[in-house]
Coordinates of C-alpha atoms in Angstrom, one line a residue:
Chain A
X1 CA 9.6 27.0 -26.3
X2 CA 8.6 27.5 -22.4
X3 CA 6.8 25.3 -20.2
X4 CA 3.7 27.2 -20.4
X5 CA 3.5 26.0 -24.3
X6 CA 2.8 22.2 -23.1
X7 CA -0.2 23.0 -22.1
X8 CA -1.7 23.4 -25.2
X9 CA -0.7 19.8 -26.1
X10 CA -1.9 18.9 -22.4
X11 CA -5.5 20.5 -23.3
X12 CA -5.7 18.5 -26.7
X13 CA -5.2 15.4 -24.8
X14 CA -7.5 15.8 -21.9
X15 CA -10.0 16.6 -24.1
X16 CA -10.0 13.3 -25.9
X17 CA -12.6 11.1 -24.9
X18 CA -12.1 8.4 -22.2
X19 CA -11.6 4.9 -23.3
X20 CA -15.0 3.8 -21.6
X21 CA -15.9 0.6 -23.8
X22 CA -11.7 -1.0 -21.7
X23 CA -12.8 0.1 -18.1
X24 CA -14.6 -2.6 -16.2
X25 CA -17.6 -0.4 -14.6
X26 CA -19.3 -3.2 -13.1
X27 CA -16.1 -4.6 -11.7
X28 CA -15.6 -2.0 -9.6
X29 CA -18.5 -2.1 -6.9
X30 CA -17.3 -6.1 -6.4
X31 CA -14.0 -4.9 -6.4
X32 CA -14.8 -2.5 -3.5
X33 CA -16.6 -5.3 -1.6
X34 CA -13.6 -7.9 -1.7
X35 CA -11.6 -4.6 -0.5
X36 CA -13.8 -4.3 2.6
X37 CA -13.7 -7.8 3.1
X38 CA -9.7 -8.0 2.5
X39 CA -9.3 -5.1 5.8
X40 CA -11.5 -6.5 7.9
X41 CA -11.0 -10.2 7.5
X42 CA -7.1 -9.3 6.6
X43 CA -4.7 -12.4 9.0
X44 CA -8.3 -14.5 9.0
X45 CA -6.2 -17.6 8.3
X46 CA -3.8 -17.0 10.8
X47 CA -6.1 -16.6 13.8
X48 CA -8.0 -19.4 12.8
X49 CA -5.6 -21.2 12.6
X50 CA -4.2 -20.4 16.4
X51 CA -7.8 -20.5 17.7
X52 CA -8.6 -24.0 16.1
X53 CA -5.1 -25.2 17.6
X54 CA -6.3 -24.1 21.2
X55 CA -9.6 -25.3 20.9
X56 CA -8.5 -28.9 19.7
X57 CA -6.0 -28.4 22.1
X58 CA -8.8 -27.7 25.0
X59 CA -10.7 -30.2 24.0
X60 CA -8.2 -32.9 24.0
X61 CA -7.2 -32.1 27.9
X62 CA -10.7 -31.3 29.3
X63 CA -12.9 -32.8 27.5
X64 CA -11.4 -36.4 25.7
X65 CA -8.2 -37.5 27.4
X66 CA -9.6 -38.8 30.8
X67 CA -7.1 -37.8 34.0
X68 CA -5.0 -35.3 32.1
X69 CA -3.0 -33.5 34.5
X70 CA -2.8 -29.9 35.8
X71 CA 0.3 -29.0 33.4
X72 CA -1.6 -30.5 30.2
X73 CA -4.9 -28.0 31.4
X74 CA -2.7 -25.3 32.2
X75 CA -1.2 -25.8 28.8
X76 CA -4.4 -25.8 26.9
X77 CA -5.5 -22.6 28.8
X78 CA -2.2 -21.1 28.0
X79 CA -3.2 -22.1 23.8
X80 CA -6.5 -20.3 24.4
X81 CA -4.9 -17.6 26.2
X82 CA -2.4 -17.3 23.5
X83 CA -4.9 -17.4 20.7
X84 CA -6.7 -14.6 21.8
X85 CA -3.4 -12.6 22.5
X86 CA -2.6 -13.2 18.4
X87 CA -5.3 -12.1 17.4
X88 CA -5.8 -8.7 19.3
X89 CA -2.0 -8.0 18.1
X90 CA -2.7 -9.0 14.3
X91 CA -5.8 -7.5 14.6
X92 CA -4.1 -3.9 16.0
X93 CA -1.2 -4.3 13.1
X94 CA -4.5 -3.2 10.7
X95 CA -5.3 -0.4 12.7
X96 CA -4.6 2.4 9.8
X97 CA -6.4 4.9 8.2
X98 CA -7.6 3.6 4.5
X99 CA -9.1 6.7 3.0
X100 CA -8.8 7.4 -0.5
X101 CA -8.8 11.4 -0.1
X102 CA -6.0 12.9 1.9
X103 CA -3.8 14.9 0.8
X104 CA -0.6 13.7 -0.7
X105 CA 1.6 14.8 2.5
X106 CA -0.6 12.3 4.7
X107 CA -1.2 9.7 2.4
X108 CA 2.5 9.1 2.6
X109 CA 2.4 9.4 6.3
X110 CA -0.4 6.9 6.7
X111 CA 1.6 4.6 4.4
X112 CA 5.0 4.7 6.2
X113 CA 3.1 4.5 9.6
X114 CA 1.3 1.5 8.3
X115 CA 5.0 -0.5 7.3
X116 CA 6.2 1.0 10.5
X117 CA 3.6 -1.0 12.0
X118 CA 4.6 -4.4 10.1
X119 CA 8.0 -3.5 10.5
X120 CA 8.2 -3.8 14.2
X121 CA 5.5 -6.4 13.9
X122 CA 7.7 -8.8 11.9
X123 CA 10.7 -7.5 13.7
X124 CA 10.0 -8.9 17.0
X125 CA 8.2 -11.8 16.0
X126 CA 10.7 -13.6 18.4
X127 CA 8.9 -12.1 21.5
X128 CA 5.2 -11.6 20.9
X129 CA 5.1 -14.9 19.4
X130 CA 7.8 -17.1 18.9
X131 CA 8.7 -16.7 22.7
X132 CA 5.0 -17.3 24.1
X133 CA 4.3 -20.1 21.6
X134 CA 7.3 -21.8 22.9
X135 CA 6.4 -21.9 26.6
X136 CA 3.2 -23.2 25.4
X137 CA 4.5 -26.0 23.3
X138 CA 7.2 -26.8 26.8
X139 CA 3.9 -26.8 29.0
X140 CA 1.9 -28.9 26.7
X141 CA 5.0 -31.5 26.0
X142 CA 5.8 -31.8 29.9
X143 CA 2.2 -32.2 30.7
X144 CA 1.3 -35.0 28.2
X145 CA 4.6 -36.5 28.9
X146 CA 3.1 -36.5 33.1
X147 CA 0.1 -37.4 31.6
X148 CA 1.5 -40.8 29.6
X149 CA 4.6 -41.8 31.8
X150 CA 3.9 -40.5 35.2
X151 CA 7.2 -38.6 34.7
X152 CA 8.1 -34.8 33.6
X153 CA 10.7 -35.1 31.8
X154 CA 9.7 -36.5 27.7
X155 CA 10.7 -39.2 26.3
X156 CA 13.1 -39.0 23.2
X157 CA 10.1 -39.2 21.4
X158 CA 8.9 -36.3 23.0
X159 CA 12.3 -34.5 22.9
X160 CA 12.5 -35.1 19.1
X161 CA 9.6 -33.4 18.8
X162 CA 10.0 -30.2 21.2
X163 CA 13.2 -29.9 18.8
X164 CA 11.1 -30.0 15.4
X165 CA 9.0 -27.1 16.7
X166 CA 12.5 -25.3 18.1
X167 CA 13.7 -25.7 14.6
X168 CA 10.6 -24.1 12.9
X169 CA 10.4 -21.7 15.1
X170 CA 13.7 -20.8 14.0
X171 CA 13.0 -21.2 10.5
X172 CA 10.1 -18.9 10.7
X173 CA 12.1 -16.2 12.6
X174 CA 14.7 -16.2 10.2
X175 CA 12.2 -16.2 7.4
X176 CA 10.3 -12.8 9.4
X177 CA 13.8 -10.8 9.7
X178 CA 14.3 -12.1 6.6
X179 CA 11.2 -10.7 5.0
X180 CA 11.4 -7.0 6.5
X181 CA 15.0 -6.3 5.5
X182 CA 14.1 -7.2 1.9
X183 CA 10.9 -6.2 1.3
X184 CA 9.6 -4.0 4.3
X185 CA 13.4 -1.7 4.6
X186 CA 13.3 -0.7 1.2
X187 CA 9.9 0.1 0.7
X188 CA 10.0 2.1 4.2
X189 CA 13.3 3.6 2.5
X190 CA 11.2 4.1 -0.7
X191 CA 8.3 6.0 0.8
X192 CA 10.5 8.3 3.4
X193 CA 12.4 9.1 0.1
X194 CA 9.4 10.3 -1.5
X195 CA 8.0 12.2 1.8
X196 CA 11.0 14.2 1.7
X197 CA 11.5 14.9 -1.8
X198 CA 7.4 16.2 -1.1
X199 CA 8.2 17.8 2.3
X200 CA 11.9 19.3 1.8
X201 CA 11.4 20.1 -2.0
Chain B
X1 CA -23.7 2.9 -10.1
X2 CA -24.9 6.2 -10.7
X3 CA -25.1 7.3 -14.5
X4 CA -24.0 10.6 -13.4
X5 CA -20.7 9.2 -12.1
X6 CA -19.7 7.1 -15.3
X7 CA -20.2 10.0 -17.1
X8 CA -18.1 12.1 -15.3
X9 CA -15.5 9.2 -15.6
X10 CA -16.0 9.4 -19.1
X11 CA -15.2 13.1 -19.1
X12 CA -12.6 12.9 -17.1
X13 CA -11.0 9.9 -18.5
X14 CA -8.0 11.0 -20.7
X15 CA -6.6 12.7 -17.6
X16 CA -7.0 9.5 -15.5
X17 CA -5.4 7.6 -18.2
X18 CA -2.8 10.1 -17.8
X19 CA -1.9 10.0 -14.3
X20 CA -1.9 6.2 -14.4
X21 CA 0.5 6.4 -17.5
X22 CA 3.3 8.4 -15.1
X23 CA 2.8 6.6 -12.5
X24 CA 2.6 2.5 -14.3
X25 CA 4.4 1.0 -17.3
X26 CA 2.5 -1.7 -19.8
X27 CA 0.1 -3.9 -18.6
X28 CA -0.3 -2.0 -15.5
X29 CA -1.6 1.1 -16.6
X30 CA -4.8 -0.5 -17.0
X31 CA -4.7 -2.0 -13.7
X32 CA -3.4 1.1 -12.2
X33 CA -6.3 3.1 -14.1
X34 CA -9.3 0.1 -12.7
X35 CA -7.6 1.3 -9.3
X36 CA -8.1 4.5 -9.8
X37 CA -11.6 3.9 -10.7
X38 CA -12.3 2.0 -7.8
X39 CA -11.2 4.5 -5.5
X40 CA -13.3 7.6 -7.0
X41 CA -16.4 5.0 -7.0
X42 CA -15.6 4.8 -3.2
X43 CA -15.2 8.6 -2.4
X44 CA -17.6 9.5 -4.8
X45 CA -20.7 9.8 -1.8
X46 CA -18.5 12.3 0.0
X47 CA -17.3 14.5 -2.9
X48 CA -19.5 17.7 -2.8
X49 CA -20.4 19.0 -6.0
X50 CA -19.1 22.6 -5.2
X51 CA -15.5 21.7 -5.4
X52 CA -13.3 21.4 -8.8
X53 CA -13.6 17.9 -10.1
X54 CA -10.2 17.7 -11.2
X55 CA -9.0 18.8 -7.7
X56 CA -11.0 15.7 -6.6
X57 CA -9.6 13.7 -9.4
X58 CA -6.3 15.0 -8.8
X59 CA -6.4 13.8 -5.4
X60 CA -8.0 10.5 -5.3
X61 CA -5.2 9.5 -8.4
X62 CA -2.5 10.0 -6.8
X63 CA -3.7 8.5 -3.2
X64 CA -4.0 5.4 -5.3
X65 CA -1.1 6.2 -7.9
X66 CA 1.4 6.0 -4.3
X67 CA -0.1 2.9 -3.5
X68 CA 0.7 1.6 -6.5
X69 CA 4.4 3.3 -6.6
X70 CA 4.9 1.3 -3.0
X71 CA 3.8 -2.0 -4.7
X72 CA 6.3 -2.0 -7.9
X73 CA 9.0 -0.5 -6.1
X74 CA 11.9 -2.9 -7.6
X75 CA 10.3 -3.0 -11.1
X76 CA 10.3 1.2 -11.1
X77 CA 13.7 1.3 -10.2
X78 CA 15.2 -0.4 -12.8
X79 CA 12.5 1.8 -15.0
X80 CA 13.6 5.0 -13.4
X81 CA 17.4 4.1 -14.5
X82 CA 16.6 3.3 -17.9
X83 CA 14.6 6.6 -18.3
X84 CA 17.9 8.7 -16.6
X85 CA 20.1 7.1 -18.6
X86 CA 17.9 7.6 -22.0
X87 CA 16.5 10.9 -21.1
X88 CA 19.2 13.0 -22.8
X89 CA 18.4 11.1 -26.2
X90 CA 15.1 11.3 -25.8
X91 CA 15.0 14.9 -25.6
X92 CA 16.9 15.4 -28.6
X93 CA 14.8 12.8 -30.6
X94 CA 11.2 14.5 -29.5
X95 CA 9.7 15.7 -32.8
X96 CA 6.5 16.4 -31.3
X97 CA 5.0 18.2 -28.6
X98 CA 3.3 15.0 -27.6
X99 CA 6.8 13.6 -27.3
X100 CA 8.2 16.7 -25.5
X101 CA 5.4 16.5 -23.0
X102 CA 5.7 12.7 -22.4
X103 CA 9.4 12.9 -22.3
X104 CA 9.5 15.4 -19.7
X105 CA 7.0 14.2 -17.5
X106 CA 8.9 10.7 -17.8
X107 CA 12.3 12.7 -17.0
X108 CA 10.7 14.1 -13.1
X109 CA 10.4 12.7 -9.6
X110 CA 6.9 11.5 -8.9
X111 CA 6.2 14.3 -6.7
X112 CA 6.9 17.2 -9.7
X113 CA 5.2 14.8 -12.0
X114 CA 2.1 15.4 -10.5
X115 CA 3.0 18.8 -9.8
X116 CA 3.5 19.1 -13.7
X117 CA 0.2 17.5 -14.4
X118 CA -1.2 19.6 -12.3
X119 CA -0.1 22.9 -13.6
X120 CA -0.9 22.0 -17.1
X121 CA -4.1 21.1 -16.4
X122 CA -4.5 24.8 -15.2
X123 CA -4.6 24.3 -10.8
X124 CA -4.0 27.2 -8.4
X125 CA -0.7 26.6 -5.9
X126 CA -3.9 26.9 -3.6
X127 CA -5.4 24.6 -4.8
X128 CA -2.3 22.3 -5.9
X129 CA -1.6 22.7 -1.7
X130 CA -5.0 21.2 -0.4
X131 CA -4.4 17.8 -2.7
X132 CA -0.3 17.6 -1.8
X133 CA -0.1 18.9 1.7
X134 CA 2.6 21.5 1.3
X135 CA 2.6 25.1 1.4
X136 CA 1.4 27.1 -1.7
X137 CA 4.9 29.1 -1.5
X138 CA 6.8 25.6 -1.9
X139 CA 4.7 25.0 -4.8
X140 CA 5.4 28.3 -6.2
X141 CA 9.3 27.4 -5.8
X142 CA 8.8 24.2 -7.3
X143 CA 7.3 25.0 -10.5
X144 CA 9.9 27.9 -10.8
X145 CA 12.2 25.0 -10.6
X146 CA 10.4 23.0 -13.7
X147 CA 10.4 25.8 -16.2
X148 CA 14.2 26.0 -15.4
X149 CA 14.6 22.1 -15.9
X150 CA 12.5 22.1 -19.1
X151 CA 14.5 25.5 -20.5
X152 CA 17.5 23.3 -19.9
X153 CA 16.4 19.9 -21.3
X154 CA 14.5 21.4 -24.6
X155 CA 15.8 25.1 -25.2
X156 CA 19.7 25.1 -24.6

């Protein structure tokens, strides 16, 4: 017996008729749609989410709260400024070639480029937007602090609350470095595995 | 959706099933299969009806068939031990060539999997090398390779 003499069996089976009556034809052109609308509306949530902060945000120093001072403004400005800046990064992150026909070789390039990508996007977390969003929150609680007391420097009140967001901050950094080296490393590992065992043979 | 495309589905389907079979476990063959399906629906407008079908088929599978391989990594681990460890068994229990041919494709990496799949179903290294991306030669090597596996699994 040889190699060669599978393919007979290999022929019997392929000419067998498809199972037609379990495939879901007319799932598949709403599938495609929600695919469409999943890569170009992918991180939606999270940049509403940042953009309705800042505009609640804006609102509450320009428009409601009468004689908010310049650090409260400059802190609402910094939330829109911020926003924005979220979104172009989350928006670049899904920057990657989706098509369904290249070859094997780049298909597996496209997909390690692509957890790459989230790799260092998660990765440093702590400085495109743990860092920023900090500043913003110290801006915002010195300003409304001005704004209430006349004085800079928070309450405890205010303090208690800068330290809530520290914490979460933390939490969510922790939770992001947490996420990469257990799902993102070995599915990069994974992939590169497979590009070599393709490339090298 | 075009009639002419649901029955080239249906023409094609026992090798889709196929390639989803290596490629998921269970339940998610189906799944695996619907992917498949979705994916050919979406390439379908640029497919040009002078080249092979299966080299189409071929290549929109296993775009999707990695995809899917990146998703259940931790579930095909622990699959891919099992199959190591029982592969030895299993070659001395096939009684069938449908059982030699399963058991085999079972026992290889994903990448000579689909190079297997691909030979049987009778592809050029030429063609084989415009769907994986590597040089014809490699492929050559690579198959050389199988028949010596398969000589030592079901002959010796």
């Amino acid at each position: 017996m040889n190699l060669d003499d599978l393919k007979i069996e290999w022929r019997t089976e392929m000419e067998q008729a498809g199972p037609a009556s379990g495939w879901r034809f007319d799932e598949i052109k709403n599938s495609v749609s929600e695919l469409h609308r999943g890569v170009r509306f992918g991180n939606f949530w999270l940049v509403f989410a940042f953009l309705g902060v800042s505009a609640i945000d804006v609102f509450a120093q320009w428009v409601s709260l009468e004689g908010a001072g310049w650090m409260s403004k400059l802190g609402a400005v910094a939330w829109v400024v911020f926003a924005a800046w979220v979104a172009v990064v989350l928006r670049g992150s899904l920057k990657v070639n989706r098509s369904d026909d290249w070859t094997l070789r780049s298909r597996l390039q496209i997909e390690i480029e692509r957890l790459e990508k989230q790799r260092s996007l998660w990765g440093s977390v702590g400085a495109w937007l743990l860092a920023p969003m900090l500043a913003v929150n110290l801006l915002v609680t010195l300003g409304g602090s001005h704004d209430k007391t006349g004085s800079y420097a928070p309450g405890l009140t205010g303090w208690v609350i800068y330290a809530v967001h520290v914490a979460l901050f933390a939490f969510v950094y922790w939770f992001c470095r947490r996420e990469v080296r257990r799902t993102i490393d070995p599915l990069l590992m994974r992939l590169k595995s497979l590009y070599r065992d393709l490339v090298d043979g | 959706m075009p009639s002419d495309f649901e029955q080239l589905v249906h023409q094609h389907g026992a090798r889709i099933r196929r390639i989803a079979l290596r490629y998921a476990a269970g339940g998610a063959v189906d799944d695996l299969v619907q992917d498949i399906l979705l994916r050919l629906w979406r390439s379908y407008p640029r497919f040009r009806s002078d080249a092979k079908i299966e080299t189409w088929i071929y290549r929109v599978a296993l775009n999707a068939a990695m995809t899917y391989v990146k998703h259940t990594i931790r579930e095909r681990e622990g699959l891919a031990a099992v199959a190591a460890r029982s592969a030895p068994a299993a070659a001395q229990a096939a009684t069938s060539m449908a059982d030699v041919l399963a058991g085999f494709l079972a026992m290889l990496g994903e990448v000579d999997a689909a190079i297997l799949m691909m030979y049987l179903d009778g592809l050029t290294a030429e063609e084989m090398s415009g769907i994986l991306g590597i040089n014809g030669n490699a492929i050559a090597v690579r198959i050389n390779r199988l028949k010596q596996k398969f000589s030592d699994t079901y002959v010796d």
